mmCIF file of C-alpha atoms in Angstrom:
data_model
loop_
_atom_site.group_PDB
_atom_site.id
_atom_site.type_symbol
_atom_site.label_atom_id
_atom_site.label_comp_id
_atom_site.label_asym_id
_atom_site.label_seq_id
_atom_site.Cartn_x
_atom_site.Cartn_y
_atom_site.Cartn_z
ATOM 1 C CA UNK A 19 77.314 93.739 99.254
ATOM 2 C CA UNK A 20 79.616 96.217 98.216
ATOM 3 C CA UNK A 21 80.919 96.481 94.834
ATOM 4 C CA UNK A 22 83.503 97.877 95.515
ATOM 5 C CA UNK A 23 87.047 96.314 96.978
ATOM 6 C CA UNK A 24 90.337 98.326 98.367
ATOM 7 C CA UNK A 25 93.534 97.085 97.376
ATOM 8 C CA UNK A 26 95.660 97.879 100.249
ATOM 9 C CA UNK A 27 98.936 99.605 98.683
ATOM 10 C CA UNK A 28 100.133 102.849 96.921
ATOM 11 C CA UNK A 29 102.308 100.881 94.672
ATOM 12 C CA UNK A 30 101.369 101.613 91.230
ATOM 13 C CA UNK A 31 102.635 98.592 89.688
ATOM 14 C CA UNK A 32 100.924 96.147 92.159
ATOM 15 C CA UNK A 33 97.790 98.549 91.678
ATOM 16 C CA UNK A 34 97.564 98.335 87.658
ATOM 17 C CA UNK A 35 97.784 94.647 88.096
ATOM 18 C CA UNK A 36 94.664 94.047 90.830
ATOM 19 C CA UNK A 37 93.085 96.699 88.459
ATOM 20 C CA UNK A 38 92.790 94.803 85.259
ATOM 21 C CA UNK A 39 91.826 91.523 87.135
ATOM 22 C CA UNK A 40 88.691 92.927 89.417
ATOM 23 C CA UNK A 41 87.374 95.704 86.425
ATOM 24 C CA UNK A 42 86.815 92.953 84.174
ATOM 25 C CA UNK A 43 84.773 91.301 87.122
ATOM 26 C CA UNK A 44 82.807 94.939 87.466
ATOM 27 C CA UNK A 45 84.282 95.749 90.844
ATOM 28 C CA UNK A 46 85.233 99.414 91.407
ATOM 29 C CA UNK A 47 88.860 99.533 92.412
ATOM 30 C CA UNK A 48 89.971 101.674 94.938
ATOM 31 C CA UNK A 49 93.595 101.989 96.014
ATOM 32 C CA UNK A 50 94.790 103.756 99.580
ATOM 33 C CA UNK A 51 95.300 107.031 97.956
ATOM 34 C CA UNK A 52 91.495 106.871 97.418
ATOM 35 C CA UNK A 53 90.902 106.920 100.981
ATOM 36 C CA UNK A 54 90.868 109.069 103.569
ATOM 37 C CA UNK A 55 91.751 107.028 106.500
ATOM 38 C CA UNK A 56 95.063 106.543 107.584
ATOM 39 C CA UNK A 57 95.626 103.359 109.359
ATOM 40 C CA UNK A 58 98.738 102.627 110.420
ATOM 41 C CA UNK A 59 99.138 98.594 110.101
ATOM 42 C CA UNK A 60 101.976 97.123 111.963
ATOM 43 C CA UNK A 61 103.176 94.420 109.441
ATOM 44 C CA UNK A 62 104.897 92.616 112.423
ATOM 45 C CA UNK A 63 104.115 88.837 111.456
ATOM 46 C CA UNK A 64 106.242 86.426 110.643
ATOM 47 C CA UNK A 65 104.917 84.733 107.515
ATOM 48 C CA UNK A 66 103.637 86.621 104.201
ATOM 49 C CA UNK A 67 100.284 85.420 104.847
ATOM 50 C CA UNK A 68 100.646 87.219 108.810
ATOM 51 C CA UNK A 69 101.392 90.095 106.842
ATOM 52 C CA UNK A 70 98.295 90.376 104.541
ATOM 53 C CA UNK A 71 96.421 89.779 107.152
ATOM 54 C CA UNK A 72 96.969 92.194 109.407
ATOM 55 C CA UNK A 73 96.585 94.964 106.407
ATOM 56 C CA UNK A 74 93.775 93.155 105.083
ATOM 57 C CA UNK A 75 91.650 93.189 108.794
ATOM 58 C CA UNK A 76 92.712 96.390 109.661
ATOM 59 C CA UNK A 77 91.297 98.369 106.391
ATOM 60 C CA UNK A 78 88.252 96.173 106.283
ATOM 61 C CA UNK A 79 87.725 97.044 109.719
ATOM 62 C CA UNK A 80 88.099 100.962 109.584
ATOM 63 C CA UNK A 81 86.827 101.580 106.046
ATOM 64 C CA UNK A 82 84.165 98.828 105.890
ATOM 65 C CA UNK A 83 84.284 97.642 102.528
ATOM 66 C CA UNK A 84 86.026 94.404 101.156
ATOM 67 C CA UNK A 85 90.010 94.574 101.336
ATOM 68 C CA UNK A 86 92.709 93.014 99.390
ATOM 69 C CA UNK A 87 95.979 92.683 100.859
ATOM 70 C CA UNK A 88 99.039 90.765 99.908
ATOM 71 C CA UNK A 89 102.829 90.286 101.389
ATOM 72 C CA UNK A 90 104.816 89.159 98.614
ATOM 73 C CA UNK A 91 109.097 89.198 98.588
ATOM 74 C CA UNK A 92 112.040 86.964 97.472
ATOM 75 C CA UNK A 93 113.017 83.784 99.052
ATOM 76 C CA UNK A 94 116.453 82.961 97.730
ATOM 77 C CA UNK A 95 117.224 79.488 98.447
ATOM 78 C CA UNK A 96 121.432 80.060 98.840
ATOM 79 C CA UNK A 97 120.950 83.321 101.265
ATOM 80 C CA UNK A 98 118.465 80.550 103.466
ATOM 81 C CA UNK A 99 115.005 82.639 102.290
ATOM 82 C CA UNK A 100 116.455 85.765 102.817
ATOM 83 C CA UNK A 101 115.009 88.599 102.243
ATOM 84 C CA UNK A 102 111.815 87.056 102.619
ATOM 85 C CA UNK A 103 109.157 89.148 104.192
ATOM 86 C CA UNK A 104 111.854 91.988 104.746
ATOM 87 C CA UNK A 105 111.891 92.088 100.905
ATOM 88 C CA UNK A 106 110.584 95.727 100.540
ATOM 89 C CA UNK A 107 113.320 96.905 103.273
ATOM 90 C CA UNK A 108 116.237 94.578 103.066
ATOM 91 C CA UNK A 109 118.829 97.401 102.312
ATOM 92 C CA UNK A 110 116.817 99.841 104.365
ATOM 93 C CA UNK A 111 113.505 101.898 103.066
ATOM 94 C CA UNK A 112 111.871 100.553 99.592
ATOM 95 C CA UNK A 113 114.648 101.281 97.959
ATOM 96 C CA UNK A 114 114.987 99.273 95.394
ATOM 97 C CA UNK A 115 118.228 100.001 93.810
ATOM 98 C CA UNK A 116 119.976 99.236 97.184
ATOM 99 C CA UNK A 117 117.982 96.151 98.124
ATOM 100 C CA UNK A 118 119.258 94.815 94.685
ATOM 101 C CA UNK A 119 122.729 96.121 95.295
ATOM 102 C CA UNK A 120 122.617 93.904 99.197
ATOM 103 C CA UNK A 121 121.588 90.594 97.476
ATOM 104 C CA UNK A 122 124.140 90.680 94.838
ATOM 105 C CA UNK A 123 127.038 91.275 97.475
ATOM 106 C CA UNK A 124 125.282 88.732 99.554
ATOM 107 C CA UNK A 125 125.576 85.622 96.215
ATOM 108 C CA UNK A 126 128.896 87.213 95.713
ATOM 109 C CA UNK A 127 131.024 84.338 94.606
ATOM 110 C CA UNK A 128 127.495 81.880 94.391
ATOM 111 C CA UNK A 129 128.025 80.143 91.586
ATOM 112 C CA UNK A 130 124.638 80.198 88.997
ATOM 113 C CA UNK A 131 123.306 77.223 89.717
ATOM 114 C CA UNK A 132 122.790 77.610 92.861
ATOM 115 C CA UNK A 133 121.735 80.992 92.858
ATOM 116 C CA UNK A 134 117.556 79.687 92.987
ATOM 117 C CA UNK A 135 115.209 81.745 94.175
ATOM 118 C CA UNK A 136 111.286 81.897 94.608
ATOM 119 C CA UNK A 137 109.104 84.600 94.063
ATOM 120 C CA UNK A 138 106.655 84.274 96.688
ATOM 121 C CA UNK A 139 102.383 86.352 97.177
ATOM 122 C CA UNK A 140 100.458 85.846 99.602
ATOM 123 C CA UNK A 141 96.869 87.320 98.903
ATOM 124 C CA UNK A 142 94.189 88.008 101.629
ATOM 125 C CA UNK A 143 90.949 89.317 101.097
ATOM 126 C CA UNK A 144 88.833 89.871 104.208
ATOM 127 C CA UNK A 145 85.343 91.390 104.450
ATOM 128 C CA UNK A 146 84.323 93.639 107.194
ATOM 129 C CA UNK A 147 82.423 90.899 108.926
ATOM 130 C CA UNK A 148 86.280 89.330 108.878
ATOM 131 C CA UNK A 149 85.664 86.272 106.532
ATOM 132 C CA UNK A 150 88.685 85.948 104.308
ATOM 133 C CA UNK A 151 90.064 84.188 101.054
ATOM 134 C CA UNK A 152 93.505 83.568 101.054
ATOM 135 C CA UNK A 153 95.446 82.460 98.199
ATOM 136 C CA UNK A 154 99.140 81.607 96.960
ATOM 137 C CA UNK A 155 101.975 82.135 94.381
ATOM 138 C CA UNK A 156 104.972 80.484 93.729
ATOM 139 C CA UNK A 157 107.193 81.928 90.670
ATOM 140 C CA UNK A 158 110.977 79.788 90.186
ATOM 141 C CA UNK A 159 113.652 81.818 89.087
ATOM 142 C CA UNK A 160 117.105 82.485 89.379
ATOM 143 C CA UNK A 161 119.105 85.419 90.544
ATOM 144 C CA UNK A 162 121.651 86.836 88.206
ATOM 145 C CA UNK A 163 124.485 88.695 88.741
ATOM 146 C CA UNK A 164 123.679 92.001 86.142
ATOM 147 C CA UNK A 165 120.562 93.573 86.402
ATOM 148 C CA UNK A 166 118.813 93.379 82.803
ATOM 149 C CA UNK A 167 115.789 94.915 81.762
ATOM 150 C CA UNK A 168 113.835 98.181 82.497
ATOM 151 C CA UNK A 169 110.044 97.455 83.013
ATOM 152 C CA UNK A 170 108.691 96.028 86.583
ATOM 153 C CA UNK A 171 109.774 97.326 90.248
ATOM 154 C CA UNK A 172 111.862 95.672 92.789
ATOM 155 C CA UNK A 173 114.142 92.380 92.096
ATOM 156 C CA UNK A 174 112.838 92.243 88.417
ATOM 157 C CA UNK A 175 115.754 92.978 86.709
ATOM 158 C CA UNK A 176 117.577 90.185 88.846
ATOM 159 C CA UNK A 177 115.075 87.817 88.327
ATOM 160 C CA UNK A 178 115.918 85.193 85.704
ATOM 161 C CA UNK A 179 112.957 83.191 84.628
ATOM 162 C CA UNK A 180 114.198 80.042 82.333
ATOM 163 C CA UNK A 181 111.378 79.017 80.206
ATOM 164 C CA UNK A 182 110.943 83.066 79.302
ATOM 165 C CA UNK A 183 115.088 83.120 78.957
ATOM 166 C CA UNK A 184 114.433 86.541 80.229
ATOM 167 C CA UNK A 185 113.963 88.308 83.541
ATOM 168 C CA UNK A 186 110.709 89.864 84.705
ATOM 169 C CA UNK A 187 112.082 93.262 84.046
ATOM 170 C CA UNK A 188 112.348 92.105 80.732
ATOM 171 C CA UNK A 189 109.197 91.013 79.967
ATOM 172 C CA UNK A 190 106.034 93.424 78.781
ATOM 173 C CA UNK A 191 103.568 93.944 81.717
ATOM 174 C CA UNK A 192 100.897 91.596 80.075
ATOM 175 C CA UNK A 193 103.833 88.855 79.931
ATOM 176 C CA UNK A 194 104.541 89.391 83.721
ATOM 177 C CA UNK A 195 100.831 89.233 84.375
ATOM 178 C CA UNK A 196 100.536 85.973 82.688
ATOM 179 C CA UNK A 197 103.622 84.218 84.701
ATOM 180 C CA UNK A 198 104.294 86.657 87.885
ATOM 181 C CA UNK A 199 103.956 85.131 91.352
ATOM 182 C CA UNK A 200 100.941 87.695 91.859
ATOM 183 C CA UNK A 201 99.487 86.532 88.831
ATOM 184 C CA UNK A 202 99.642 82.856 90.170
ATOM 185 C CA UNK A 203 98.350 84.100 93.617
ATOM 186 C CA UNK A 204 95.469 85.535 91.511
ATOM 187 C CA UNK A 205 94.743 82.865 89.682
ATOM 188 C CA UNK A 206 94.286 80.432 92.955
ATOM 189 C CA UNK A 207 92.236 83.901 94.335
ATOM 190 C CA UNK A 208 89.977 83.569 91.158
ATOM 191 C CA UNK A 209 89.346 79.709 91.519
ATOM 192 C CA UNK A 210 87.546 80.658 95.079
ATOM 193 C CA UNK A 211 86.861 83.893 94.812
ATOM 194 C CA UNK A 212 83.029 84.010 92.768
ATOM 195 C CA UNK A 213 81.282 82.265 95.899
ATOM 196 C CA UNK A 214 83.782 84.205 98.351
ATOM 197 C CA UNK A 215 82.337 87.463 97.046
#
């Protein structure tokens, strides 16, 4: 068996946070800028774990070593789950200023309490003889109406968590680890993932 596992994505972030999990477990990451293939993945399913999936099966498939692939995005329970797995492109093309920019015109006029959201990963890891190990994260928060905070990508500096009183953007990346909805996703991966692998 390989010991080595791919973590489909170019996102640093994401990357630096598979990267600490699997080196402590002696697996060589590699990341798609450490591979030469380009497969292009239509991430046309309609659930986050749809999503992984298809990544996840079509790396394993081409590259032939174990693949890790998540879908993760914002459910917001006043805008009905939107963005949801459009998270990344809500506003257009990963950009995250003007994703943020579309969901606080969307709550505009929601009052606080009701501005609940869920951070939501789904992880899929599939082999290239296609058995998988899929796992789930779940991260409560609210949405507020000033970005605050600097560190993390995407919705983080909306993302209010209460018992931090402080959003994700505000918190140190080893805080974020601890409580992020990857983490959690992790965390289930973990539980199943020593007899998986």
């Amino acid at each position: 068996m390989s010991n080595q596992i791919l973590i489909a994505t170019k996102n640093e972030g994401k990357l630096k946070e598979f990267k600490q999990i699997f080196t402590a477990k002696g697996i060589e990451v590699l990341s798609l800028k450490d591979v030469d293939e380009d497969v292009d993945v239509q991430e046309n399913g309609l659930t986050f774990e749809e999503n992984a999936r298809l990544k996840a099966d079509s790396y394993a498939k081409t590259i032939g070593i174990p693949v890790l692939a998540d879908d993760s995005g914002l459910e917001i329970d006043a805008l009905n789950g939107r963005p949801g797995i459009f998270s990344a492109r809500y506003a257009g093309d990963h950009n995250d200023a003007a994703n943020n920019a579309k969901v606080l015109t969307e709550l505009g006029g929601v009052s606080d309490e009701k501005r609940t959201a869920t951070f939501h990963t789904t992880v899929v890891v599939r082999k290239p003889d296609g058995t998988e190990l899929v796992a789930n994260g779940n991260l409560r928060g609210r949405i507020l109406s000033v970005p605050r905070g600097d560190n993390g990508f995407g919705y983080d500096p909306l993302f209010y968590v209460e018992e931090k009183q402080k959003t994700l953007a505000q918190m140190t990346r080893e805080e974020k680890n601890q409580i992020s909805h990857r983490a959690l996703a992790i965390q289930d991966l973990l539980t199943k993932f020593d007899k998986f692998w």
